[in-house]
Amino acid sequence: MSNSHSSNSYTSNLYSPDIINQAKQLLSKMTLDEKLGQLSQISSAGAHIPHDLADAIRQGRVSSVINEVDLATNNELQRLAVEETRLGIPLLIGRDVIHGFKTIFPIPLGQAATWSPEIVEKGSRIAGEESATVGVNWTFAPMIDIARDPRWGRIAESLGEDPYLCSVLCAAMVKGFQTNDLSSPGSIASCAKHFAGYGASESGRDYNTTNIPENELRNVYLPPFHQAAKAGVASFMASFSDLNGVPATGNQWLLKQVLRDEWNYQGLVVSDWESIKELQVHGLSASEKDSAYLAATAGVDMEMASSCYIDNMAALIAENQIEETEVDQMVLNILQMKFALGLFENAFTEPSALPELLNAKNLEAAKEAAQKSCVLLQNKSRHDDSPVLPINRGATNRIAVIGPMAHDGYEQLGTWVFDGDEKHSVTCLDGLIALAGKSVEIEFEPVFSTSRDRNIQNFEKALELTNNVDVAILYLGEESILSGEAHCRSTIDLPGAQVELIEHLSQSNTPIVLVVLAGRPLTLQPILDKVDSILYAWHPGTMGGVAIAELLFGDASPSGKLPVSFPRVVGQIPIYYAQKNSGRPPTEESFVFIDDVPVRAAQTSLGMAATHLDTHFSPLYPFGYGLSYAEFEYSHVNISQHEIKLGCAFVVTVTVENKSDVDAEEIVQLYVRDLVGSVTRPVKELKGFKRLLVKANSSVDVAFEMHTDDLAFYDIRNQLNVETGDFLLGVGANSSLELNVPFKLVN
Ligand code: BGC
């Protein structure tokens, strides 16, 4: 059944022979001290250069500075490096430009909800260009950790649960930051992080242990990183986390065997913040010197923030623990990136050569991204099932705007916003007022001071207001600080007294629209029948308010789809669509809810399936889910051949009809199931998707060009391989679709 057809080898041409030669020539002139200096990344002091930093640069002990965003300071740092050191080697200036620099785009999880490589690429391009105006030339993005646990705060920074969606969007981000020419104005180096497995932290607690069997690691967690390498990402960051007993930063198997030998990756590998030093805290090493040894021999080229390398490497070489040639390779990896960035030609930044910050084009792109990231989860009146959205401007005289997220330019920006400024944000309230037109009266009642507030003193006022309007819009959710690094939660309900507020307001007959601004999936089950519509807006960034208002008024139809499954209750986590079938998959027929379990029922009477007793086995909303103002119907799912020879191409076609009177974009999704494998296979895997416009009352024929290699997976020997046998596929609107088109792969 098995056929070693696909190969996982890939020859990267990250740098031209010319660049490699230039780096080698420079290396040949360097003293050992100068080489060791190239391994060191130092934290900035913030818009000034302390004497010790200036001296360290002059002595060639600094290769890179992290977190300096003052233009004059960066130019002076470069001047010191270029003009006052023996060899004039310029600096890498690193910064976490994660979802925008000044023009803030939706958090990456929100960007993933657009399912649009074009939007993601444009967002990264703008982020890169804006950060380049202050001298940044290296960002620590994209973050491509597969995230299947919404308790984990960094899910906000991720591209969601699925290796395929994440891989496609990752490549788009790399292209956006780097373009096709790293040395062109506004291009900056990107970094695939955190290699690898960080997203699987036990119980969703940041920095926690991860235990991931090699087969799962290769099939789920590594593919986006492999894709990043193929896309030419200029650097990788080793995760701080423990991977199967060996923290990634000291993990030779991961950084040498997989990254260098199997993938032939030739770029730079940087540690995470002090992650070399932390090898000692993990208990992998007994001293900083040991830590330096472990990280260097594993394949980490540059040390971020701590100083284990620079303090110990000379001794390690003198004691013959590390060969100088190993250090040479590390230095080469770093120098090549500096040459590729064009820093040796010009290390200085002249912002007038780049587009203006926050220009109209950038703001428009941020708005488009936010608009396409919003996911409509529910849209029917709790009284008569009719749709409540879009709001009919003509028939609406008064709107209540309620909630702490409605008019807070800071909280809508999300996590990892070092450089954005709330004063540029268009809040939800501002956006609504701007779009409503003069005849609509809008009244605002925040009720709470923050999303965590438990003070209920304004509940009555809010209810009265709700009673007196045509529609009440509640902007609730989570503040920025509740997601992101080291901001994990053990419950993921709407925090504070927000659920109580919704319950209170639901006494009113007025239609209630809930707009959720949050950095992760929240458990919304308790409030579903208390509101009419739910629009999930993530943390949408600078232009979120306009984007959301346009959707609420129907100037555009919501078109985002979930990049991650939404659990009903936290106890279902991890819950993801590409699960294994198990030997006892649950069915609707066998499922018995806890309240219906007969008292003293026989042990074996209850279906004996992989379920919880107290919640349905499905997620609240599946991966890929999202409603529209249009109504789409899928038909004629066909495959070009039902028997396909390994190594051949095939085409999957479908017709998507928009049966409504509104034009709208739809994200068409192709899923496949490999029925029998040498290792068990997921019940569904996303293998293709397309975002496309389907005009009102018309249909579009969609074709997915596929190849049998697209069905490769890491098999029982952990080799990338395509196995012959039976498959099913389906094309539809989300991952809950039924797969009912059979096909076969044959030799
Ligand atoms: C994070 C990285 C980040 C680095 C530099 C670390 O704490 O894990 O993702 O790039 O800091 O800011």
Short mmCIF file of N, CA, C and O in Angstrom, two decimals, residues 602-712:
data_model
loop_
_atom_site.label_atom_id
_atom_site.label_comp_id
_atom_site.label_asym_id
_atom_site.label_seq_id
_atom_site.Cartn_x
_atom_site.Cartn_y
_atom_site.Cartn_z
N ALA A 602 -26.86 0.28 33.27
CA ALA A 602 -25.75 -0.67 33.18
C ALA A 602 -24.53 0.03 32.59
O ALA A 602 -24.66 0.91 31.74
N GLN A 603 -23.37 -0.35 33.04
CA GLN A 603 -22.12 0.28 32.64
C GLN A 603 -21.99 0.40 31.12
O GLN A 603 -21.51 1.40 30.60
N THR A 604 -22.43 -0.62 30.41
CA THR A 604 -22.20 -0.64 28.96
C THR A 604 -23.40 -0.17 28.14
O THR A 604 -23.50 -0.44 26.96
N SER A 605 -24.31 0.56 28.75
CA SER A 605 -25.54 0.88 28.03
C SER A 605 -25.51 2.22 27.31
O SER A 605 -26.46 2.60 26.66
N LEU A 606 -24.40 2.94 27.39
CA LEU A 606 -24.47 4.34 26.96
C LEU A 606 -23.67 4.68 25.70
O LEU A 606 -23.03 5.69 25.62
N GLY A 607 -23.73 3.83 24.74
CA GLY A 607 -23.09 4.20 23.47
C GLY A 607 -21.62 3.88 23.40
O GLY A 607 -21.08 3.64 22.34
N MET A 608 -20.95 3.90 24.53
CA MET A 608 -19.53 3.51 24.59
C MET A 608 -18.70 4.23 23.51
O MET A 608 -17.95 3.60 22.77
N ALA A 609 -18.89 5.52 23.42
CA ALA A 609 -18.18 6.26 22.37
C ALA A 609 -17.34 7.39 22.97
O ALA A 609 -17.47 7.71 24.15
N ALA A 610 -16.49 7.96 22.12
CA ALA A 610 -15.55 8.99 22.56
C ALA A 610 -16.28 10.33 22.76
O ALA A 610 -16.18 11.23 21.93
N THR A 611 -17.01 10.45 23.85
CA THR A 611 -17.76 11.69 24.13
C THR A 611 -17.63 12.07 25.59
O THR A 611 -17.23 11.25 26.42
N HIS A 612 -18.00 13.31 25.89
CA HIS A 612 -18.25 13.69 27.28
C HIS A 612 -19.75 13.47 27.52
O HIS A 612 -20.55 13.61 26.59
N LEU A 613 -20.10 13.20 28.76
CA LEU A 613 -21.52 13.03 29.07
C LEU A 613 -22.26 14.37 29.10
O LEU A 613 -23.46 14.43 28.86
N ASP A 614 -21.52 15.42 29.44
CA ASP A 614 -22.21 16.66 29.78
C ASP A 614 -22.10 17.74 28.72
O ASP A 614 -22.43 18.90 28.96
N THR A 615 -21.62 17.38 27.55
CA THR A 615 -21.66 18.34 26.45
C THR A 615 -21.62 17.55 25.14
O THR A 615 -21.06 16.45 25.09
N HIS A 616 -22.21 18.11 24.13
CA HIS A 616 -22.20 17.43 22.83
C HIS A 616 -20.76 17.29 22.36
O HIS A 616 -19.90 18.07 22.73
N PHE A 617 -20.52 16.29 21.53
CA PHE A 617 -19.13 16.04 21.11
C PHE A 617 -18.65 17.00 20.01
O PHE A 617 -17.47 17.06 19.70
N SER A 618 -19.56 17.74 19.39
CA SER A 618 -19.13 18.67 18.35
C SER A 618 -18.70 19.98 19.00
O SER A 618 -19.08 20.28 20.13
N PRO A 619 -17.94 20.79 18.25
CA PRO A 619 -17.63 22.12 18.79
C PRO A 619 -18.86 23.01 18.71
O PRO A 619 -19.84 22.67 18.02
N LEU A 620 -18.80 24.16 19.35
CA LEU A 620 -19.90 25.11 19.23
C LEU A 620 -19.97 25.62 17.79
O LEU A 620 -21.04 25.68 17.19
N TYR A 621 -18.81 26.01 17.27
CA TYR A 621 -18.68 26.40 15.87
C TYR A 621 -17.46 25.70 15.30
O TYR A 621 -16.38 25.78 15.87
N PRO A 622 -17.63 25.02 14.18
CA PRO A 622 -16.49 24.28 13.63
C PRO A 622 -15.49 25.18 12.92
O PRO A 622 -15.82 26.29 12.48
N PHE A 623 -14.30 24.68 12.78
CA PHE A 623 -13.27 25.30 11.95
C PHE A 623 -13.87 25.61 10.57
O PHE A 623 -14.61 24.80 10.01
N GLY A 624 -13.58 26.77 10.05
CA GLY A 624 -14.04 27.11 8.70
C GLY A 624 -15.42 27.74 8.66
O GLY A 624 -15.88 28.17 7.61
N TYR A 625 -16.06 27.82 9.84
CA TYR A 625 -17.45 28.30 9.90
C TYR A 625 -17.53 29.83 9.82
O TYR A 625 -16.67 30.54 10.33
N GLY A 626 -18.58 30.32 9.21
CA GLY A 626 -18.85 31.75 9.17
C GLY A 626 -20.05 31.99 8.28
O GLY A 626 -20.12 31.43 7.17
N LEU A 627 -21.01 32.80 8.74
CA LEU A 627 -22.21 33.07 7.96
C LEU A 627 -21.99 34.29 7.07
O LEU A 627 -21.00 35.01 7.21
N SER A 628 -22.97 34.52 6.21
CA SER A 628 -22.91 35.63 5.26
C SER A 628 -24.30 36.25 5.20
O SER A 628 -25.28 35.62 5.63
N TYR A 629 -24.40 37.43 4.65
CA TYR A 629 -25.74 37.97 4.37
C TYR A 629 -26.32 37.31 3.12
O TYR A 629 -27.51 37.38 2.86
N ALA A 630 -25.45 36.71 2.34
CA ALA A 630 -25.92 35.98 1.17
C ALA A 630 -26.22 34.54 1.57
O ALA A 630 -25.88 34.10 2.66
N GLU A 631 -26.85 33.81 0.64
CA GLU A 631 -27.10 32.40 0.91
C GLU A 631 -26.43 31.60 -0.19
O GLU A 631 -26.75 31.79 -1.37
N PHE A 632 -25.49 30.77 0.20
CA PHE A 632 -24.74 30.01 -0.81
C PHE A 632 -25.20 28.56 -0.86
O PHE A 632 -25.49 27.96 0.17
N GLU A 633 -25.23 28.05 -2.07
CA GLU A 633 -25.52 26.63 -2.19
C GLU A 633 -24.42 25.97 -3.01
O GLU A 633 -24.01 26.49 -4.05
N TYR A 634 -23.94 24.85 -2.50
CA TYR A 634 -22.87 24.10 -3.19
C TYR A 634 -23.49 22.94 -3.95
O TYR A 634 -24.31 22.21 -3.40
N SER A 635 -23.06 22.75 -5.19
CA SER A 635 -23.56 21.60 -5.93
C SER A 635 -22.48 21.11 -6.91
O SER A 635 -21.47 21.79 -7.13
N HIS A 636 -22.75 19.95 -7.52
CA HIS A 636 -21.88 19.39 -8.55
C HIS A 636 -20.43 19.25 -8.11
O HIS A 636 -19.51 19.68 -8.82
N VAL A 637 -20.23 18.68 -6.94
CA VAL A 637 -18.83 18.42 -6.53
C VAL A 637 -18.34 17.23 -7.35
O VAL A 637 -18.93 16.16 -7.30
N ASN A 638 -17.30 17.47 -8.12
CA ASN A 638 -16.80 16.42 -9.01
C ASN A 638 -15.29 16.30 -8.95
O ASN A 638 -14.60 17.28 -8.66
N ILE A 639 -14.83 15.13 -9.28
CA ILE A 639 -13.38 14.92 -9.37
C ILE A 639 -13.08 14.42 -10.78
O ILE A 639 -13.86 13.66 -11.36
N SER A 640 -11.95 14.88 -11.35
CA SER A 640 -11.68 14.57 -12.76
C SER A 640 -11.50 13.07 -13.00
O SER A 640 -11.88 12.56 -14.04
N GLN A 641 -10.88 12.35 -12.07
CA GLN A 641 -10.74 10.89 -12.21
C GLN A 641 -11.06 10.28 -10.85
O GLN A 641 -10.60 10.81 -9.84
N HIS A 642 -11.76 9.18 -10.86
CA HIS A 642 -12.02 8.52 -9.58
C HIS A 642 -10.89 7.57 -9.21
O HIS A 642 -10.77 7.16 -8.07
N GLU A 643 -10.07 7.23 -10.20
CA GLU A 643 -8.88 6.44 -9.93
C GLU A 643 -7.69 7.24 -10.41
O GLU A 643 -7.61 7.58 -11.60
N ILE A 644 -6.80 7.57 -9.51
CA ILE A 644 -5.71 8.47 -9.88
C ILE A 644 -4.38 7.76 -9.63
O ILE A 644 -4.16 7.21 -8.55
N LYS A 645 -3.54 7.81 -10.60
CA LYS A 645 -2.21 7.19 -10.47
C LYS A 645 -1.32 8.10 -9.64
O LYS A 645 -1.34 9.33 -9.83
N LEU A 646 -0.53 7.51 -8.77
CA LEU A 646 0.42 8.30 -7.99
C LEU A 646 1.29 9.13 -8.92
O LEU A 646 1.70 8.66 -9.97
N GLY A 647 1.52 10.37 -8.53
CA GLY A 647 2.36 11.24 -9.35
C GLY A 647 1.57 12.05 -10.36
O GLY A 647 2.15 12.78 -11.15
N CYS A 648 0.25 11.91 -10.32
CA CYS A 648 -0.56 12.61 -11.33
C CYS A 648 -1.35 13.77 -10.73
O CYS A 648 -1.64 13.80 -9.54
N ALA A 649 -1.73 14.66 -11.62
CA ALA A 649 -2.57 15.79 -11.22
C ALA A 649 -4.04 15.39 -11.37
O ALA A 649 -4.36 14.46 -12.12
N PHE A 650 -4.91 16.07 -10.65
CA PHE A 650 -6.35 15.88 -10.84
C PHE A 650 -7.05 17.18 -10.48
O PHE A 650 -6.43 18.09 -9.91
N VAL A 651 -8.31 17.28 -10.84
CA VAL A 651 -9.03 18.54 -10.63
C VAL A 651 -10.32 18.25 -9.88
O VAL A 651 -11.04 17.30 -10.20
N VAL A 652 -10.60 19.06 -8.89
CA VAL A 652 -11.87 18.95 -8.16
C VAL A 652 -12.68 20.20 -8.50
O VAL A 652 -12.17 21.32 -8.42
N THR A 653 -13.91 19.99 -8.91
CA THR A 653 -14.73 21.14 -9.30
C THR A 653 -16.01 21.19 -8.47
O THR A 653 -16.48 20.17 -7.96
N VAL A 654 -16.55 22.38 -8.35
CA VAL A 654 -17.78 22.58 -7.59
C VAL A 654 -18.48 23.83 -8.13
O VAL A 654 -17.82 24.73 -8.67
N THR A 655 -19.78 23.85 -8.00
CA THR A 655 -20.52 25.06 -8.36
C THR A 655 -21.02 25.71 -7.08
O THR A 655 -21.60 25.04 -6.23
N VAL A 656 -20.76 27.01 -6.96
CA VAL A 656 -21.23 27.74 -5.79
C VAL A 656 -22.24 28.78 -6.26
O VAL A 656 -21.92 29.64 -7.08
N GLU A 657 -23.45 28.65 -5.75
CA GLU A 657 -24.50 29.56 -6.19
C GLU A 657 -24.87 30.53 -5.06
O GLU A 657 -25.02 30.12 -3.90
N ASN A 658 -24.97 31.79 -5.40
CA ASN A 658 -25.45 32.79 -4.45
C ASN A 658 -26.93 33.00 -4.72
O ASN A 658 -27.31 33.59 -5.73
N LYS A 659 -27.76 32.49 -3.81
CA LYS A 659 -29.20 32.52 -4.04
C LYS A 659 -29.86 33.75 -3.44
O LYS A 659 -31.06 33.75 -3.19
N SER A 660 -29.07 34.75 -3.14
CA SER A 660 -29.63 35.93 -2.48
C SER A 660 -29.52 37.15 -3.39
O SER A 660 -28.97 37.06 -4.50
N ASP A 661 -29.97 38.27 -2.88
CA ASP A 661 -29.91 39.51 -3.65
C ASP A 661 -28.69 40.35 -3.32
O ASP A 661 -28.60 41.51 -3.71
N VAL A 662 -27.77 39.80 -2.53
CA VAL A 662 -26.57 40.59 -2.20
C VAL A 662 -25.31 39.92 -2.74
O VAL A 662 -25.16 38.71 -2.66
N ASP A 663 -24.43 40.75 -3.28
CA ASP A 663 -23.11 40.24 -3.70
C ASP A 663 -22.35 39.91 -2.41
O ASP A 663 -22.43 40.66 -1.44
N ALA A 664 -21.59 38.84 -2.43
CA ALA A 664 -20.81 38.53 -1.23
C ALA A 664 -19.65 37.63 -1.57
O ALA A 664 -19.69 36.88 -2.56
N GLU A 665 -18.61 37.71 -0.73
CA GLU A 665 -17.48 36.80 -0.89
C GLU A 665 -17.72 35.56 -0.06
O GLU A 665 -18.30 35.63 1.03
N GLU A 666 -17.29 34.43 -0.59
CA GLU A 666 -17.42 33.16 0.12
C GLU A 666 -16.06 32.47 0.12
O GLU A 666 -15.29 32.60 -0.84
N ILE A 667 -15.78 31.74 1.18
CA ILE A 667 -14.54 30.97 1.24
C ILE A 667 -14.89 29.51 1.04
O ILE A 667 -15.52 28.88 1.90
N VAL A 668 -14.53 29.02 -0.12
CA VAL A 668 -14.87 27.65 -0.53
C VAL A 668 -13.76 26.72 -0.05
O VAL A 668 -12.58 26.99 -0.27
N GLN A 669 -14.15 25.65 0.63
CA GLN A 669 -13.15 24.81 1.29
C GLN A 669 -13.21 23.36 0.79
O GLN A 669 -14.28 22.78 0.70
N LEU A 670 -12.04 22.82 0.52
CA LEU A 670 -11.92 21.44 0.04
C LEU A 670 -11.28 20.57 1.14
O LEU A 670 -10.18 20.89 1.61
N TYR A 671 -11.98 19.53 1.54
CA TYR A 671 -11.46 18.63 2.57
C TYR A 671 -11.34 17.21 2.01
O TYR A 671 -12.14 16.80 1.15
N VAL A 672 -10.37 16.49 2.54
CA VAL A 672 -10.12 15.11 2.09
C VAL A 672 -9.98 14.21 3.31
O VAL A 672 -9.50 14.64 4.36
N ARG A 673 -10.41 12.98 3.16
CA ARG A 673 -10.11 11.97 4.18
C ARG A 673 -9.42 10.78 3.52
O ARG A 673 -9.92 10.23 2.54
N ASP A 674 -8.30 10.40 4.10
CA ASP A 674 -7.57 9.22 3.67
C ASP A 674 -8.07 8.09 4.58
O ASP A 674 -7.85 8.11 5.79
N LEU A 675 -8.78 7.14 3.98
CA LEU A 675 -9.52 6.19 4.82
C LEU A 675 -8.66 5.21 5.60
O LEU A 675 -8.98 4.85 6.72
N VAL A 676 -7.58 4.77 4.97
CA VAL A 676 -6.71 3.80 5.65
C VAL A 676 -5.26 4.23 5.47
O VAL A 676 -4.84 4.55 4.35
N GLY A 677 -4.49 4.26 6.54
CA GLY A 677 -3.09 4.65 6.41
C GLY A 677 -2.20 3.76 7.24
O GLY A 677 -2.67 3.00 8.09
N SER A 678 -0.91 3.87 7.01
CA SER A 678 0.04 3.10 7.83
C SER A 678 0.08 3.68 9.24
O SER A 678 0.53 3.03 10.18
N VAL A 679 -0.34 4.93 9.38
CA VAL A 679 -0.71 5.49 10.69
C VAL A 679 -2.13 6.02 10.52
O VAL A 679 -2.53 6.37 9.40
N THR A 680 -2.88 6.11 11.61
CA THR A 680 -4.26 6.57 11.48
C THR A 680 -4.27 8.00 10.98
O THR A 680 -3.39 8.80 11.29
N ARG A 681 -5.26 8.30 10.20
CA ARG A 681 -5.33 9.59 9.52
C ARG A 681 -6.49 10.42 10.08
O ARG A 681 -7.50 9.86 10.53
N PRO A 682 -6.40 11.75 10.00
CA PRO A 682 -7.49 12.60 10.50
C PRO A 682 -8.80 12.34 9.74
O PRO A 682 -8.78 11.92 8.58
N VAL A 683 -9.92 12.62 10.39
CA VAL A 683 -11.22 12.39 9.73
C VAL A 683 -11.43 13.38 8.58
O VAL A 683 -12.23 13.12 7.68
N LYS A 684 -10.73 14.49 8.63
CA LYS A 684 -10.79 15.45 7.53
C LYS A 684 -9.50 16.25 7.54
O LYS A 684 -8.97 16.54 8.61
N GLU A 685 -9.07 16.64 6.35
CA GLU A 685 -7.93 17.56 6.26
C GLU A 685 -8.23 18.59 5.18
O GLU A 685 -8.62 18.23 4.07
N LEU A 686 -8.03 19.84 5.53
CA LEU A 686 -8.19 20.90 4.54
C LEU A 686 -7.08 20.75 3.51
O LEU A 686 -5.91 20.66 3.86
N LYS A 687 -7.46 20.74 2.23
CA LYS A 687 -6.46 20.58 1.17
C LYS A 687 -6.50 21.72 0.16
O LYS A 687 -5.66 21.77 -0.75
N GLY A 688 -7.47 22.58 0.29
CA GLY A 688 -7.53 23.71 -0.64
C GLY A 688 -8.62 24.66 -0.19
O GLY A 688 -9.54 24.26 0.52
N PHE A 689 -8.48 25.93 -0.54
CA PHE A 689 -9.55 26.90 -0.27
C PHE A 689 -9.41 28.06 -1.23
O PHE A 689 -8.33 28.34 -1.74
N LYS A 690 -10.53 28.72 -1.47
CA LYS A 690 -10.52 29.91 -2.32
C LYS A 690 -11.53 30.90 -1.79
O LYS A 690 -12.67 30.53 -1.52
N ARG A 691 -11.09 32.13 -1.66
CA ARG A 691 -12.03 33.21 -1.32
C ARG A 691 -12.46 33.84 -2.63
O ARG A 691 -11.62 34.27 -3.41
N LEU A 692 -13.75 33.86 -2.89
CA LEU A 692 -14.17 34.46 -4.16
C LEU A 692 -15.49 35.20 -4.03
O LEU A 692 -16.31 34.91 -3.15
N LEU A 693 -15.65 36.14 -4.93
CA LEU A 693 -16.87 36.94 -4.97
C LEU A 693 -17.91 36.18 -5.78
O LEU A 693 -17.63 35.74 -6.89
N VAL A 694 -19.09 36.01 -5.21
CA VAL A 694 -20.19 35.43 -5.99
C VAL A 694 -21.29 36.48 -6.02
O VAL A 694 -21.84 36.87 -4.98
N LYS A 695 -21.57 36.95 -7.18
CA LYS A 695 -22.56 38.02 -7.34
C LYS A 695 -23.95 37.51 -6.99
O LYS A 695 -24.22 36.30 -7.10
N ALA A 696 -24.80 38.45 -6.61
CA ALA A 696 -26.18 38.10 -6.26
C ALA A 696 -26.83 37.29 -7.38
O ALA A 696 -26.63 37.58 -8.56
N ASN A 697 -27.60 36.29 -6.98
CA ASN A 697 -28.37 35.47 -7.92
C ASN A 697 -27.55 34.96 -9.10
O ASN A 697 -28.00 34.98 -10.25
N SER A 698 -26.33 34.56 -8.80
CA SER A 698 -25.54 33.96 -9.88
C SER A 698 -24.67 32.86 -9.29
O SER A 698 -24.61 32.69 -8.07
N SER A 699 -24.02 32.13 -10.16
CA SER A 699 -23.17 31.08 -9.62
C SER A 699 -21.80 31.09 -10.26
O SER A 699 -21.59 31.69 -11.33
N VAL A 700 -20.86 30.47 -9.57
CA VAL A 700 -19.48 30.44 -10.03
C VAL A 700 -19.02 28.99 -10.00
O VAL A 700 -19.31 28.26 -9.05
N ASP A 701 -18.33 28.57 -11.05
CA ASP A 701 -17.72 27.24 -11.05
C ASP A 701 -16.30 27.38 -10.53
O ASP A 701 -15.55 28.22 -11.01
N VAL A 702 -15.98 26.57 -9.58
CA VAL A 702 -14.67 26.68 -8.94
C VAL A 702 -13.89 25.40 -9.23
O VAL A 702 -14.46 24.30 -9.17
N ALA A 703 -12.60 25.55 -9.53
CA ALA A 703 -11.77 24.36 -9.78
C ALA A 703 -10.56 24.38 -8.86
O ALA A 703 -9.90 25.42 -8.70
N PHE A 704 -10.28 23.27 -8.23
CA PHE A 704 -9.07 23.11 -7.43
C PHE A 704 -8.12 22.19 -8.19
O PHE A 704 -8.45 21.03 -8.45
N GLU A 705 -6.97 22.72 -8.57
CA GLU A 705 -5.96 21.91 -9.26
C GLU A 705 -5.17 21.17 -8.19
O GLU A 705 -4.48 21.79 -7.39
N MET A 706 -5.27 19.87 -8.21
CA MET A 706 -4.63 19.08 -7.16
C MET A 706 -3.58 18.15 -7.76
O MET A 706 -3.56 17.92 -8.97
N HIS A 707 -2.78 17.58 -6.89
CA HIS A 707 -1.78 16.60 -7.30
C HIS A 707 -1.75 15.54 -6.20
O HIS A 707 -2.00 15.88 -5.03
N THR A 708 -1.43 14.31 -6.58
CA THR A 708 -1.42 13.28 -5.54
C THR A 708 -0.41 13.62 -4.43
O THR A 708 -0.59 13.21 -3.28
N ASP A 709 0.62 14.40 -4.75
CA ASP A 709 1.58 14.80 -3.70
C ASP A 709 0.91 15.62 -2.60
O ASP A 709 1.41 15.69 -1.47
N ASP A 710 -0.21 16.27 -2.93
CA ASP A 710 -0.92 17.04 -1.91
C ASP A 710 -1.48 16.12 -0.82
O ASP A 710 -1.94 16.59 0.22
N LEU A 711 -1.48 14.82 -1.08
CA LEU A 711 -2.05 13.88 -0.11
C LEU A 711 -0.95 13.16 0.68
O LEU A 711 -1.21 12.20 1.39
N ALA A 712 0.26 13.67 0.54
CA ALA A 712 1.38 13.05 1.27
C ALA A 712 1.26 13.32 2.76
O ALA A 712 0.70 14.33 3.18
#
